[in-house]
Amino acid sequence: MVSHAPCGVPYFLEGLFDDPNLFMTYEPSFFIEKRGIDLRINTRVKELNIKDRHVTVEIKDKVESIDYDYLILATGSVPITVKNDGTERVYFVHHPAHASELRKALWSLNKIAVIGGGILGIETAEALSVKGKKVVLIHRGKYPLNRMVDEDISSFFLPKMISEIDLRLGEAVLEVRDKGRLVITDKGEYKVDGTVIAIGVRPNSDLVKGQLKLGVYDSIVTNEKMETSEKGVFAAGDVAQSFNLITKQSDWVPYAPVANKMGFVAAFNVSGIEKKFPGVVGTMITKYRETLVGKVGLTSAEATRYNFKIKEALVKHKTRARYYPGSKDIWVKLIANEKDSRILGVEIVGQEEVLGRLDVLAEAIMKGATVEDLFFMENAYLPAVARVWDPWFWLQERYTLVIR
């Protein structure tokens, strides 16, 4: 499987689509026939020698050595696991190639433990709950999505989750025993029919350890051109380190939009056309049922950890004009640098008009916009999808009152 979309696995588990081929943007034949690429699928890299510029691969029982002039490493990420005594009923929601067998296995179970309350854990728990499974979600954090949003924001989506999922918060998983049927935490034991481990991923950089410079979480260090510490060797996607435009420090953001742009930049530079990857601001979004949860930039907790002196404002707003039917509540939290009112981060929860606002804020933060810049931004207005005064007005007013 090539050109695949692993973010779709939870929705496949939920049964929203049934054709595994939909995970692929392009079939392998497209690259071979339309692009003239010598595509090697079902091929495993056995050894990579950076200094001598050759890679040893294994295709079925055949071993082949390939020399190269340029190399782009796009090995992605691999799931982080917990101690367990077998894989019979221990599952990972990671690669679309295994999605069909994963769905078949999980659909045959009744009570399932999901370990991890991050984006993947929440999406997996939702999918299984929708399918009528009894879900026990075990998360070591104080609240779900604690690495994405601040605790005050969690109060707007947590009650719905609690009503549908057996949430076990503040518990660290010590071990999974009985081939996925027993989860042992620092606070208790849970007997289930199977366990899904969704506690996150790490860069798949083992192949180059000792050969290339590694950085955050052992991601591969790159420059603006996505070139590594070895000339002519590039890295892109989840395996590559990036640069945070807000903190001005190295960062690692394993998300599809970032990965695709990194690949674009690396390929152009290998082709002799100079491109630079500017860096990241940490834009992310997920959902539970009808509620969307999004964040761009730094949370209050993150900003404080990076020694910013911050001011913040939180407003509740409506998504449509007061007379237009179907309006939804939306909560927007703004975090800004007290020194210069530069926007450091925004967190949004609502059932509509969340994604568009996040995208606007991603651009604003990338350009170093202030709270006042946000206020004067010329937004489109239509009663069916917006109000004359967008949340930005009320945030600016609330923020001004705060700094006074």
Coordinates of C-alpha atoms in Angstrom, one line a residue:
M1 CA 0.0 0.0 0.0
V2 CA 1.4 3.4 -1.0
S3 CA 0.2 7.0 -0.7
H4 CA -2.0 6.0 2.2
A5 CA -3.9 7.9 4.9
P6 CA -3.6 6.3 8.3
C7 CA -5.8 9.0 9.8
G8 CA -8.8 7.3 8.3
V9 CA -8.3 4.0 10.3
P10 CA -10.7 5.0 13.2
Y11 CA -13.4 5.9 10.7
F12 CA -12.9 2.5 8.9
L13 CA -13.3 0.9 12.3
E14 CA -16.5 2.8 12.8
G15 CA -17.8 1.5 9.5
L16 CA -18.1 4.8 7.7
F17 CA -16.6 3.2 4.6
D18 CA -15.8 -0.4 3.7
D19 CA -13.3 -0.2 0.8
P20 CA -9.7 -0.4 2.0
N21 CA -8.5 1.0 -1.3
L22 CA -10.0 4.4 -0.2
F23 CA -7.0 4.7 2.2
M24 CA -4.8 5.3 -0.9
T25 CA -4.8 8.5 -2.7
Y26 CA -3.1 6.8 -5.6
E27 CA -2.7 3.1 -6.6
P28 CA 0.8 1.8 -7.0
S29 CA 0.2 1.6 -10.8
F30 CA -0.2 5.4 -10.9
F31 CA 3.4 6.0 -9.9
I32 CA 4.7 3.2 -12.1
E33 CA 2.8 4.0 -15.3
K34 CA 2.0 7.7 -15.1
R35 CA 5.1 9.0 -13.3
G36 CA 7.7 6.5 -14.5
I37 CA 8.8 5.7 -10.9
D38 CA 10.6 2.5 -10.1
L39 CA 8.3 1.7 -7.2
R40 CA 9.3 -1.3 -5.0
I41 CA 6.4 -2.5 -2.8
N42 CA 6.6 -5.4 -0.4
T43 CA 10.3 -4.5 0.0
R44 CA 12.2 -4.3 3.3
V45 CA 15.3 -2.2 3.8
K46 CA 17.8 -4.4 5.6
E47 CA 20.7 -2.0 5.8
L48 CA 21.5 1.6 5.0
N49 CA 25.1 2.8 4.7
I50 CA 25.0 6.6 4.6
K51 CA 28.7 7.1 4.1
D52 CA 29.1 4.7 1.2
R53 CA 25.7 5.8 -0.2
H54 CA 24.0 2.4 -0.7
V55 CA 21.0 0.6 0.6
T56 CA 20.5 -3.1 0.9
V57 CA 16.9 -4.3 0.4
E58 CA 15.1 -7.6 0.6
I59 CA 12.3 -8.5 -1.9
K60 CA 10.8 -11.8 -0.9
D61 CA 13.9 -14.1 -0.8
K62 CA 16.1 -11.8 -3.0
V63 CA 18.6 -9.4 -1.6
E64 CA 19.7 -6.4 -3.6
S65 CA 22.1 -3.5 -3.1
I66 CA 21.2 -0.1 -4.6
D67 CA 23.6 2.8 -4.9
Y68 CA 22.2 6.3 -4.8
D69 CA 23.2 9.9 -5.4
Y70 CA 20.5 11.5 -3.2
L71 CA 18.4 9.9 -0.5
I72 CA 15.1 11.0 1.0
L73 CA 14.2 9.3 4.3
A74 CA 10.4 9.2 4.8
T75 CA 10.1 6.2 7.1
G76 CA 7.3 7.8 9.2
S77 CA 6.6 6.8 12.7
V78 CA 6.0 3.6 14.7
P79 CA 3.5 3.1 17.6
I80 CA 4.7 3.3 21.2
T81 CA 3.8 0.3 23.2
V82 CA 3.4 -0.8 26.8
K83 CA 4.6 -4.0 28.4
N84 CA 2.5 -7.0 27.3
D85 CA 2.8 -10.7 27.2
G86 CA 1.5 -11.4 23.6
T87 CA -0.1 -10.0 20.5
E88 CA -3.2 -12.2 20.2
R89 CA -5.6 -9.5 21.4
V90 CA -3.3 -6.5 21.6
Y91 CA -3.9 -4.1 18.8
F92 CA -2.5 -1.0 17.3
V93 CA -4.4 1.5 15.2
H94 CA -1.6 2.6 12.9
H95 CA -1.3 1.3 9.3
P96 CA -4.1 1.1 6.8
A97 CA -2.6 -2.2 5.4
H98 CA -3.8 -3.9 8.6
A99 CA -7.1 -2.1 8.9
S100 CA -9.3 -4.9 7.5
E101 CA -8.0 -7.5 9.9
L102 CA -8.1 -5.0 12.7
R103 CA -11.7 -4.2 12.1
K104 CA -12.7 -7.9 11.8
A105 CA -10.9 -8.6 15.1
L106 CA -12.4 -5.7 17.1
W107 CA -15.9 -6.1 15.8
S108 CA -15.9 -9.6 17.2
L109 CA -15.3 -8.4 20.7
N110 CA -17.6 -6.9 23.2
K111 CA -15.6 -5.1 25.9
I112 CA -12.4 -3.3 24.7
A113 CA -9.8 -1.3 26.6
V114 CA -8.3 1.6 24.8
I115 CA -5.0 2.9 26.3
G116 CA -4.3 6.5 25.6
G117 CA -6.5 9.7 25.7
G118 CA -4.8 11.6 22.9
I119 CA -6.2 12.2 19.5
L120 CA -5.9 8.6 18.3
G121 CA -7.2 7.2 21.5
I122 CA -10.3 9.4 21.5
E123 CA -11.1 8.7 17.8
T124 CA -10.7 5.0 18.3
A125 CA -12.8 5.0 21.5
E126 CA -15.5 6.9 19.7
A127 CA -15.5 4.5 16.7
L128 CA -15.8 1.4 18.9
S129 CA -18.5 3.1 21.1
V130 CA -20.6 3.9 18.0
K131 CA -20.3 0.2 17.0
G132 CA -21.9 -0.7 20.3
K133 CA -18.8 -1.9 22.1
K134 CA -18.2 -1.3 25.8
V135 CA -15.1 0.9 25.9
V136 CA -12.8 1.4 28.9
L137 CA -10.5 4.4 28.0
I138 CA -7.5 4.5 30.3
H139 CA -5.4 7.7 30.2
R140 CA -2.6 8.7 32.5
G141 CA -3.4 12.4 32.1
K142 CA -5.8 14.4 34.2
Y143 CA -8.2 14.8 31.3
P144 CA -8.4 13.6 27.7
L145 CA -6.4 15.6 25.1
N146 CA -4.3 17.1 27.9
R147 CA -1.3 17.5 25.5
M148 CA -3.5 19.4 23.1
V149 CA -5.7 21.8 25.1
D150 CA -5.9 23.3 28.6
E151 CA -8.1 21.8 31.3
D152 CA -10.7 24.6 31.1
I153 CA -11.3 23.8 27.5
S154 CA -11.8 20.1 28.3
S155 CA -15.0 20.9 30.3
F156 CA -16.8 21.7 27.1
F157 CA -16.4 18.1 25.6
L158 CA -15.7 15.9 28.6
P159 CA -19.3 15.4 29.9
K160 CA -20.4 13.9 26.7
M161 CA -17.5 11.4 26.7
I162 CA -18.1 10.5 30.3
S163 CA -21.8 9.6 29.5
E164 CA -20.8 7.1 26.8
I165 CA -17.3 5.7 27.7
D166 CA -15.9 4.3 30.9
L167 CA -13.2 6.9 31.4
R168 CA -10.3 6.0 33.7
L169 CA -8.3 9.2 34.1
G170 CA -5.0 9.7 36.0
E171 CA -4.1 6.0 35.7
A172 CA -0.8 4.7 34.3
V173 CA -0.9 1.4 32.6
L174 CA 1.8 -0.9 34.0
E175 CA 1.2 -4.1 31.9
V176 CA -1.2 -5.9 29.7
R177 CA -1.5 -9.6 30.5
D178 CA -3.5 -12.6 29.4
K179 CA -2.9 -11.8 25.8
G180 CA -4.8 -8.5 25.8
R181 CA -7.5 -9.6 28.2
L182 CA -6.2 -8.0 31.4
V183 CA -5.0 -4.4 31.8
I184 CA -3.1 -3.6 35.0
T185 CA -2.7 0.0 36.0
D186 CA -1.3 1.7 39.1
K187 CA -4.9 2.0 40.5
G188 CA -6.6 -1.3 39.5
E189 CA -7.2 -4.1 37.0
Y190 CA -9.6 -4.3 34.1
K191 CA -10.8 -7.5 32.5
V192 CA -11.6 -7.0 28.8
D193 CA -11.9 -9.0 25.6
G194 CA -9.1 -7.1 23.9
T195 CA -6.8 -4.1 24.2
V196 CA -6.0 -1.3 21.8
I197 CA -2.8 0.6 22.5
A198 CA -3.0 4.2 21.3
I199 CA -0.5 6.1 23.5
G200 CA 1.3 7.8 20.6
V201 CA 4.1 7.3 18.1
R202 CA 7.8 7.9 17.8
P203 CA 10.0 8.7 14.8
N204 CA 11.0 5.6 12.8
S205 CA 14.6 6.5 12.8
D206 CA 16.3 3.3 14.1
L207 CA 17.7 2.7 10.6
V208 CA 20.0 5.8 10.8
K209 CA 21.0 5.9 14.4
G210 CA 24.7 6.5 14.7
Q211 CA 24.8 7.7 11.1
L212 CA 22.8 10.9 11.2
K213 CA 22.3 13.6 13.8
L214 CA 19.0 13.0 15.8
G215 CA 17.1 15.5 17.8
V216 CA 13.7 15.8 19.5
Y217 CA 12.4 12.3 20.4
D218 CA 15.1 10.9 18.1
S219 CA 13.7 12.6 15.0
I220 CA 16.2 13.3 12.3
V221 CA 17.7 16.8 12.4
T222 CA 17.2 18.8 9.2
N223 CA 17.7 22.3 7.9
E224 CA 15.2 24.5 6.0
K225 CA 15.8 22.5 2.9
M226 CA 15.0 19.2 4.8
E227 CA 18.6 18.2 4.4
T228 CA 20.1 16.1 7.2
S229 CA 23.6 16.3 8.8
E230 CA 24.9 14.4 5.8
K231 CA 25.0 16.3 2.5
G232 CA 22.7 14.9 -0.2
V233 CA 20.6 13.0 2.4
F234 CA 17.2 14.5 3.2
A235 CA 14.4 13.5 5.6
A236 CA 10.7 14.4 5.5
G237 CA 7.5 13.5 7.4
D238 CA 7.0 12.0 10.8
V239 CA 10.7 10.9 11.0
A240 CA 12.0 14.5 10.6
Q241 CA 12.5 17.2 13.2
S242 CA 11.1 20.7 12.5
F243 CA 11.3 24.2 13.9
N244 CA 8.6 25.8 16.0
L245 CA 8.0 29.4 14.8
I246 CA 6.6 30.5 18.2
T247 CA 9.1 29.1 20.6
K248 CA 12.0 29.4 18.1
Q249 CA 13.1 25.9 19.2
S250 CA 13.3 22.5 17.6
D251 CA 10.0 20.6 17.5
W252 CA 8.4 17.4 16.3
V253 CA 4.9 17.5 14.8
P254 CA 3.8 14.1 13.3
Y255 CA 0.8 15.2 11.3
A256 CA -0.1 14.7 7.6
P257 CA -0.2 18.3 6.4
V258 CA 3.3 19.0 7.8
A259 CA 4.6 15.7 6.4
N260 CA 3.3 16.4 2.9
K261 CA 4.8 19.8 2.8
M262 CA 8.1 18.5 4.0
G263 CA 8.2 15.9 1.2
F264 CA 7.4 18.7 -1.3
V265 CA 10.3 20.8 -0.1
A266 CA 12.8 17.8 0.0
A267 CA 11.9 16.7 -3.5
F268 CA 12.3 20.2 -5.0
N269 CA 15.7 20.6 -3.4
V270 CA 16.9 17.2 -4.7
S271 CA 15.7 18.3 -8.1
G272 CA 17.8 21.4 -8.0
I273 CA 15.0 23.9 -7.3
E274 CA 15.5 25.6 -3.9
K275 CA 12.6 25.5 -1.5
K276 CA 12.5 26.1 2.2
F277 CA 10.2 24.7 4.9
P278 CA 9.4 27.6 7.2
G279 CA 8.5 25.6 10.3
V280 CA 5.5 24.7 12.3
V281 CA 2.9 26.2 14.7
G282 CA 1.3 23.0 15.8
T283 CA -2.2 23.1 14.2
M284 CA -4.4 20.1 15.1
I285 CA -8.0 19.1 15.3
T286 CA -10.1 16.1 16.3
K287 CA -13.7 15.4 17.3
Y288 CA -15.8 13.4 19.6
R289 CA -19.3 12.7 18.2
E290 CA -20.5 16.1 17.0
T291 CA -18.1 18.2 18.9
L292 CA -14.9 19.4 17.2
V293 CA -11.8 20.3 19.3
G294 CA -9.0 22.3 17.8
K295 CA -5.8 24.0 18.7
V296 CA -3.1 26.1 17.0
G297 CA 0.0 27.4 18.6
L298 CA 0.7 27.0 22.4
T299 CA -1.7 26.2 25.2
S300 CA -1.5 28.3 28.3
A301 CA 0.5 25.4 30.0
E302 CA 2.9 25.2 27.1
A303 CA 3.4 29.0 26.9
T304 CA 4.2 29.1 30.6
R305 CA 6.6 26.2 30.3
Y306 CA 8.5 28.1 27.6
N307 CA 8.7 31.1 29.9
F308 CA 6.3 33.4 28.2
K309 CA 4.4 35.8 30.4
I310 CA 0.9 35.4 29.1
K311 CA -2.5 36.9 29.2
E312 CA -5.5 34.9 28.1
A313 CA -9.2 35.4 27.3
L314 CA -12.0 32.9 26.9
V315 CA -15.3 33.6 25.2
K316 CA -18.5 31.7 24.4
H317 CA -20.1 32.7 21.1
K318 CA -22.7 31.6 18.6
T319 CA -21.9 30.5 15.1
R320 CA -24.8 32.2 13.3
A321 CA -26.9 35.4 13.5
R322 CA -29.3 35.4 16.5
Y323 CA -32.3 35.2 14.2
Y324 CA -30.9 32.4 11.9
P325 CA -32.0 28.9 12.9
G326 CA -29.5 26.2 13.8
S327 CA -26.9 28.3 15.6
K328 CA -24.4 26.4 17.7
D329 CA -22.3 27.3 20.7
I330 CA -18.6 27.8 20.2
W331 CA -15.9 28.5 22.8
V332 CA -12.7 30.2 21.8
K333 CA -9.6 30.7 24.1
L334 CA -6.9 33.1 23.1
I335 CA -3.3 33.1 24.6
A336 CA -1.1 36.1 23.9
N337 CA 2.3 37.4 25.0
E338 CA 1.8 40.1 27.5
K339 CA 4.9 42.0 26.3
D340 CA 3.7 42.7 22.8
S341 CA 0.2 41.2 22.5
R342 CA 1.5 38.7 19.9
I343 CA -0.8 35.7 19.6
L344 CA 0.8 32.5 21.0
G345 CA -2.1 30.1 20.7
V346 CA -5.8 29.6 20.3
E347 CA -8.1 26.7 21.4
I348 CA -11.6 26.2 20.0
V349 CA -14.4 23.8 20.8
G350 CA -17.7 23.7 18.9
Q351 CA -20.0 21.8 16.6
E352 CA -19.3 23.9 13.5
E353 CA -17.1 26.7 12.2
V354 CA -14.1 25.4 14.1
L355 CA -11.8 24.3 11.2
G356 CA -12.0 27.6 9.3
R357 CA -11.1 29.6 12.4
L358 CA -8.1 27.3 13.1
D359 CA -6.8 27.8 9.6
V360 CA -7.1 31.5 9.9
L361 CA -5.2 31.5 13.2
A362 CA -2.5 29.3 11.9
E363 CA -1.7 31.8 9.2
A364 CA -2.0 34.7 11.7
I365 CA 0.4 33.1 14.2
M366 CA 2.9 32.1 11.4
K367 CA 3.0 35.8 10.5
G368 CA 3.4 37.0 14.0
A369 CA 0.0 38.7 14.3
T370 CA -1.1 40.5 17.4
V371 CA -4.5 40.6 19.2
E372 CA -5.3 43.9 17.5
D373 CA -4.4 42.4 14.1
L374 CA -6.9 39.7 14.7
F375 CA -9.6 42.2 15.6
F376 CA -9.1 44.2 12.4
M377 CA -9.0 41.1 10.2
E378 CA -11.7 41.4 7.5
N379 CA -13.8 38.3 7.9
A380 CA -16.6 37.4 5.6
Y381 CA -20.1 37.7 6.9
L382 CA -23.3 35.8 6.2
P383 CA -26.1 35.3 8.8
A384 CA -26.3 31.6 7.9
V385 CA -22.6 30.9 8.8
A386 CA -21.4 33.9 10.9
R387 CA -22.2 36.9 13.0
V388 CA -21.3 40.5 12.3
W389 CA -19.0 40.5 15.4
D390 CA -16.9 37.4 15.1
P391 CA -15.4 35.9 18.3
W392 CA -12.2 37.9 17.6
F393 CA -14.0 41.1 18.6
W394 CA -15.1 39.8 21.9
L395 CA -11.7 38.2 22.5
Q396 CA -10.0 41.5 21.8
E397 CA -12.4 43.3 24.2
R398 CA -11.9 40.7 26.9
Y399 CA -8.2 40.6 26.4
T400 CA -8.0 44.4 26.7
L401 CA -9.8 44.3 29.9
V402 CA -7.5 41.6 31.2
I403 CA -4.3 43.6 30.4
R404 CA -5.7 46.7 32.1

